[in-house]
Amino acid sequence: MSLRFPSRPLVRRFVIGSLPLILSGTLLLGPLAAQMQPSSQENRQGDAAADRFVNDLLQKMTLEEKIGQMSQVALNQKEDVPRDELILKGQVGSFLFITDAKEINRLQHLAVEKGRLHIPLIFGFDVIHGFRTIYPVPLALAASWDPAQAEEAQKMAAKEASAVGINWTFAPMVDIARDPRWGRIMEGAGEDPYLGSRMAEAQVRGFQGDTLGSPEHILACVKHFAGYGVAEGGRDYDSSNISEEQLWNVYLPPFEAAVRAGSGSLMTAYMDLNGVPATGNNFLLHDVLRDKWKFKGFVVSDWESIRSLTTHGFASGPEDAATRAVNAGVDMEMTSHVYRDELPKAVKQGVVQQATIDEAVRRILRMKYRLGLFKNPYVAPSRAETELVTTAQRDAARKAAERSAVLLRNEGGVLPLSKSLSSIAVIGPLADSKPDIMGSWSLAGHPADSVTVLEGIRKRFPSGTTVSSAKGVEIERVQPSIFDGQFPSPKPVLKTDAERDAEFAHAIALVKQSQVAVLVLGEAQTMSGERASRSTLTLPGRQQELLEAAVATGKPVVLVLMNGRPLNITWASQHVPAILDAWYPGTEGGNAIANLLFGDANPGGKLPITWPRDVGQVPLYYAHNLTQIPDAMDTRYWDNSSAPLYPFGYGLSYTTFKVDGLKNTAASVKSGSSLTVSIELENTGSLAGDQVVQLYTHQRSGSASRPVRELKAFRRVSLRPGEKQTVALLLDTHDLGFWSPQTHRWSIEPGPFDLWVGVDSSATEHTTFTVLP
């Protein structure tokens, strides 16, 4: 399918030379571009038509023009050749970080109308969790345990991005991460390959729609292939050393799921994987991606990661870096121009075959064709004026934030708060910070659009209730963020110890004067994301001191966390009666949190990652193997508990649920078929609410030891007070298969299995079944 202008007006066409004029807000195609457009009949014929079109075009291209298609230029990076000249010479195929619809149309006009072969450009941008309207960060979307919610969020993000002419996003990130010190954990779905795979599929569908080229959708780019989330020490960019068993069973499945869902592109990773940089890794890019998975899209490097092959000590220099990357299977270079400078010589010397270049360009042009760019390369400027931060976008963003929040503690039913309170103190450095509520990778968002927690609460109480606020403390990174120039967090304004002490005392005084205190603590958005790894998980700055002082007043305290990773809240879990993890909830975060605090929304999210008590436990995850003393998992450290603070899949509600009556349809199942499991779920409380029913299995014996539990199915269910429902879960035996380090192949091994169903990874409802050959 091809992109079409919505409600395209009837216009007359005036041409001066070959330059089309813009009338009624629509940029019309000139005669040269019209000659290049595939017919509607060709579009209906699908891939075969795309291949014929692309192969015909390839025959007309020079080597330099082909390499141009393999080159991406960033708006914020200096080039030795002006952008317009690069376009006219056919030396660029894509641009990055341009978000102005008029400029995108101007550059596209140069390529389509003035370029020798009239090949459209593809414009990319990091649409990670929203474009102008910011949605919860991906880790938060995973906490919804609702793939349909993640799909909807990315669908709405694609709608906004496409309104300004963006065709391509660099998402979803599907790296499994089990070390919360790693800053980019906030961009993924957490620790589990099954949950991660379902979220990967959903986000690809959200971005791309039913088919590539669906109106108001954009090309997805699954990243970072592969193993990026296993950086040593949680230090971003550091090497990843992963066993084959872990690679195939934990870290590759979400990528395969995204490929099966139809992702049109894939991005390589920065780091070394088992000693070989991912951007020059033939095993990953050829053996796995092309040969085994039959991926038909194109591969783009990460930022300057081809040039960095020399930095890694892998390539001997720029020409060797270009040669190794393209021969491994990297089709397009992001931002640096090693390909443009070095590949012509490499082809002439025979170290890179012409067929290799042709295949790389064929993949890129095929995606441009399938996106409809050869037929409709321009965006209607009116879309950018009417489709950003709409009421529909805000409603969708608020719903996503409400469904992503996780209630970690609610002793004595402190939440929801009474709507008849006379005074509320909203305290903390993040309580009224518009940029921080958005989260990292909100590069196209406008902080002015955001609703803070303070604003959301005050909006609920326009009169009759005193809502006071103070920062109490300020927080700041020790080292600057790489995004400070693009999307900074507020800088501290308190310059002396006396000023800081006065602000602290003022905040505690407000707590004492109020009926209840809401403390909004966590990390500034610059403290999470790329190059935002940490050596500790403590609350930054004096936030812990502020929290303890607030609790010491004796007033009821609600802790609202704003974060992109688990933080050390062990003290809070024992002393603060109510804890709500809101993550970075996005543009409508303040309204969503207010709805949650006062009961207009009921938390139903679940943790997508195990929550440690202390940084010394990490990496900590539920799907570990059995050990010599399997019944003493909480006594592995002599100085502290080795058990998690909160298990994977954990989350409370304002209502209560009863789970019992586990049944399976058969005691045995043949390999390759499926088994239906059911359980009775009842809302035993007085409020409507959601519960996530989770199914875990364990293979008792086989060619290799298997994890103590593995998630294999889940379903989020909404129930009214007193309502009871039989929840059926389908267990596909394909999901019981694994790659064995003994046999060096994937298979479903026959034998006995344990099965649990419950509301987190410590589920107790248990049965067994046997897989037959």
CSV table of N, CA, C and O in Angstrom, one decimal, residues 61-73 86-95 119-122 331-334 336-341 343-344 357 360-361 364-365 368:
chain,number,residue,atom,x,y,z
A,61,MET,N,21.6,2.7,-12.3
A,61,MET,CA,22.4,3.4,-11.3
A,61,MET,C,23.9,3.2,-11.4
A,61,MET,O,24.4,2.1,-11.7
A,62,THR,N,24.6,4.3,-11.1
A,62,THR,CA,26.1,4.2,-11.1
A,62,THR,C,26.5,3.6,-9.7
A,62,THR,O,25.7,3.6,-8.8
A,63,LEU,N,27.8,3.2,-9.6
A,63,LEU,CA,28.2,2.7,-8.3
A,63,LEU,C,28.1,3.8,-7.2
A,63,LEU,O,27.7,3.5,-6.1
A,64,GLU,N,28.4,5.0,-7.6
A,64,GLU,CA,28.4,6.1,-6.6
A,64,GLU,C,26.9,6.4,-6.2
A,64,GLU,O,26.6,6.6,-5.0
A,65,GLU,N,26.0,6.2,-7.1
A,65,GLU,CA,24.6,6.4,-6.7
A,65,GLU,C,24.1,5.3,-5.8
A,65,GLU,O,23.3,5.5,-4.9
A,66,LYS,N,24.6,4.1,-6.1
A,66,LYS,CA,24.2,3.0,-5.2
A,66,LYS,C,24.7,3.2,-3.8
A,66,LYS,O,24.0,3.0,-2.8
A,67,ILE,N,25.9,3.6,-3.7
A,67,ILE,CA,26.5,3.8,-2.4
A,67,ILE,C,25.8,5.0,-1.7
A,67,ILE,O,25.7,5.0,-0.5
A,68,GLY,N,25.4,5.9,-2.5
A,68,GLY,CA,24.6,7.0,-1.9
A,68,GLY,C,23.3,6.6,-1.2
A,68,GLY,O,23.0,7.1,-0.1
A,69,GLN,N,22.7,5.6,-1.8
A,69,GLN,CA,21.5,5.0,-1.1
A,69,GLN,C,21.8,4.4,0.2
A,69,GLN,O,21.0,4.2,1.1
A,70,MET,N,23.1,4.0,0.3
A,70,MET,CA,23.5,3.3,1.5
A,70,MET,C,24.0,4.2,2.6
A,70,MET,O,24.6,3.8,3.6
A,71,SER,N,23.8,5.5,2.4
A,71,SER,CA,24.3,6.6,3.3
A,71,SER,C,23.2,7.4,3.9
A,71,SER,O,22.3,7.9,3.2
A,72,GLN,N,23.3,7.6,5.2
A,72,GLN,CA,22.4,8.5,5.9
A,72,GLN,C,23.1,9.6,6.5
A,72,GLN,O,24.2,9.5,7.1
A,73,VAL,N,22.5,10.8,6.4
A,73,VAL,CA,23.1,12.0,6.9
A,73,VAL,C,22.3,12.6,8.0
A,73,VAL,O,21.0,12.6,7.9
A,86,LEU,N,24.6,16.9,-1.9
A,86,LEU,CA,24.6,15.5,-1.7
A,86,LEU,C,23.4,14.9,-2.4
A,86,LEU,O,23.5,13.8,-3.1
A,87,ILE,N,22.2,15.5,-2.3
A,87,ILE,CA,21.0,15.0,-2.9
A,87,ILE,C,21.1,15.0,-4.4
A,87,ILE,O,20.8,14.0,-5.1
A,88,LEU,N,21.5,16.1,-4.9
A,88,LEU,CA,21.6,16.3,-6.4
A,88,LEU,C,22.6,15.4,-7.0
A,88,LEU,O,22.4,14.9,-8.2
A,89,LYS,N,23.6,15.0,-6.3
A,89,LYS,CA,24.6,14.1,-6.8
A,89,LYS,C,24.2,12.6,-6.5
A,89,LYS,O,25.0,11.7,-6.9
A,90,GLY,N,23.1,12.4,-5.9
A,90,GLY,CA,22.7,11.0,-5.6
A,90,GLY,C,23.6,10.4,-4.5
A,90,GLY,O,23.8,9.1,-4.5
A,91,GLN,N,24.2,11.1,-3.6
A,91,GLN,CA,25.1,10.6,-2.6
A,91,GLN,C,24.5,10.5,-1.2
A,91,GLN,O,25.2,10.3,-0.2
A,92,VAL,N,23.2,10.5,-1.1
A,92,VAL,CA,22.5,10.3,0.2
A,92,VAL,C,21.2,9.6,-0.1
A,92,VAL,O,20.5,10.0,-1.1
A,93,GLY,N,20.8,8.7,0.8
A,93,GLY,CA,19.5,8.0,0.6
A,93,GLY,C,18.6,8.3,1.8
A,93,GLY,O,17.4,8.0,1.7
A,94,SER,N,19.1,8.8,2.9
A,94,SER,CA,18.3,9.0,4.0
A,94,SER,C,18.8,10.2,4.9
A,94,SER,O,20.0,10.5,4.9
A,95,PHE,N,17.9,10.9,5.6
A,95,PHE,CA,18.2,11.9,6.5
A,95,PHE,C,17.7,11.6,7.9
A,95,PHE,O,16.7,10.9,8.0
A,119,ILE,N,15.0,9.2,-7.1
A,119,ILE,CA,14.7,8.3,-6.1
A,119,ILE,C,14.4,9.0,-4.8
A,119,ILE,O,15.2,9.9,-4.3
A,120,PRO,N,13.3,8.7,-4.1
A,120,PRO,CA,12.9,9.5,-2.9
A,120,PRO,C,13.8,9.2,-1.8
A,120,PRO,O,14.5,8.1,-1.7
A,121,LEU,N,13.9,10.1,-0.8
A,121,LEU,CA,14.7,9.9,0.4
A,121,LEU,C,13.7,9.3,1.5
A,121,LEU,O,12.5,9.3,1.3
A,122,ILE,N,14.4,8.7,2.5
A,122,ILE,CA,13.6,8.2,3.6
A,122,ILE,C,14.1,9.0,4.8
A,122,ILE,O,15.3,9.1,5.1
A,331,ASP,N,23.6,-2.7,5.4
A,331,ASP,CA,23.2,-2.1,4.2
A,331,ASP,C,23.3,-0.6,4.2
A,331,ASP,O,23.5,0.0,3.1
A,332,MET,N,23.0,0.0,5.3
A,332,MET,CA,23.1,1.5,5.3
A,332,MET,C,23.9,1.9,6.5
A,332,MET,O,23.8,1.4,7.6
A,333,GLU,N,24.7,3.0,6.3
A,333,GLU,CA,25.5,3.6,7.3
A,333,GLU,C,24.9,4.8,7.9
A,333,GLU,O,24.5,5.7,7.2
A,334,MET,N,24.7,4.8,9.2
A,334,MET,CA,24.1,5.9,9.9
A,334,MET,C,25.2,7.0,10.3
A,334,MET,O,26.1,6.7,11.0
A,336,SER,N,28.0,8.6,9.8
A,336,SER,CA,29.3,8.8,9.3
A,336,SER,C,29.3,8.4,7.8
A,336,SER,O,28.4,7.9,7.3
A,337,HIS,N,30.4,8.7,7.1
A,337,HIS,CA,30.4,8.5,5.7
A,337,HIS,C,31.6,7.6,5.2
A,337,HIS,O,32.3,7.9,4.2
A,338,VAL,N,31.9,6.6,6.0
A,338,VAL,CA,32.9,5.6,5.6
A,338,VAL,C,32.5,4.9,4.4
A,338,VAL,O,33.4,4.7,3.5
A,339,TYR,N,31.3,4.5,4.2
A,339,TYR,CA,30.8,3.9,3.0
A,339,TYR,C,31.1,4.8,1.8
A,339,TYR,O,31.6,4.3,0.8
A,340,ARG,N,30.6,6.0,1.9
A,340,ARG,CA,30.7,6.9,0.8
A,340,ARG,C,32.2,7.2,0.4
A,340,ARG,O,32.5,7.2,-0.8
A,341,ASP,N,33.0,7.2,1.4
A,341,ASP,CA,34.5,7.5,1.1
A,341,ASP,C,35.2,6.2,0.6
A,341,ASP,O,36.2,6.4,-0.2
A,343,LEU,N,33.9,2.7,0.0
A,343,LEU,CA,33.4,1.5,-0.8
A,343,LEU,C,33.7,1.6,-2.3
A,343,LEU,O,33.9,0.5,-2.9
A,344,PRO,N,33.7,2.7,-2.9
A,344,PRO,CA,34.1,2.7,-4.4
A,344,PRO,C,35.4,2.1,-4.6
A,344,PRO,O,35.6,1.2,-5.5
A,357,ILE,N,27.0,-4.9,-3.1
A,357,ILE,CA,26.5,-3.6,-3.1
A,357,ILE,C,25.0,-3.6,-3.7
A,357,ILE,O,24.1,-3.0,-3.1
A,360,ALA,N,22.5,-4.9,-1.1
A,360,ALA,CA,22.2,-3.9,-0.1
A,360,ALA,C,21.3,-2.8,-0.6
A,360,ALA,O,20.3,-2.4,0.1
A,361,VAL,N,21.6,-2.3,-1.8
A,361,VAL,CA,20.7,-1.2,-2.3
A,361,VAL,C,19.4,-1.8,-2.7
A,361,VAL,O,18.3,-1.1,-2.5
A,364,ILE,N,17.2,-1.7,0.4
A,364,ILE,CA,16.8,-0.3,0.7
A,364,ILE,C,15.7,0.2,-0.2
A,364,ILE,O,14.6,0.7,0.2
A,365,LEU,N,15.9,0.0,-1.5
A,365,LEU,CA,14.9,0.5,-2.5
A,365,LEU,C,13.6,-0.3,-2.4
A,365,LEU,O,12.5,0.3,-2.6
A,368,LYS,N,11.7,1.4,0.4
A,368,LYS,CA,11.1,2.7,-0.1
A,368,LYS,C,9.9,2.4,-1.0
A,368,LYS,O,8.9,3.2,-0.9
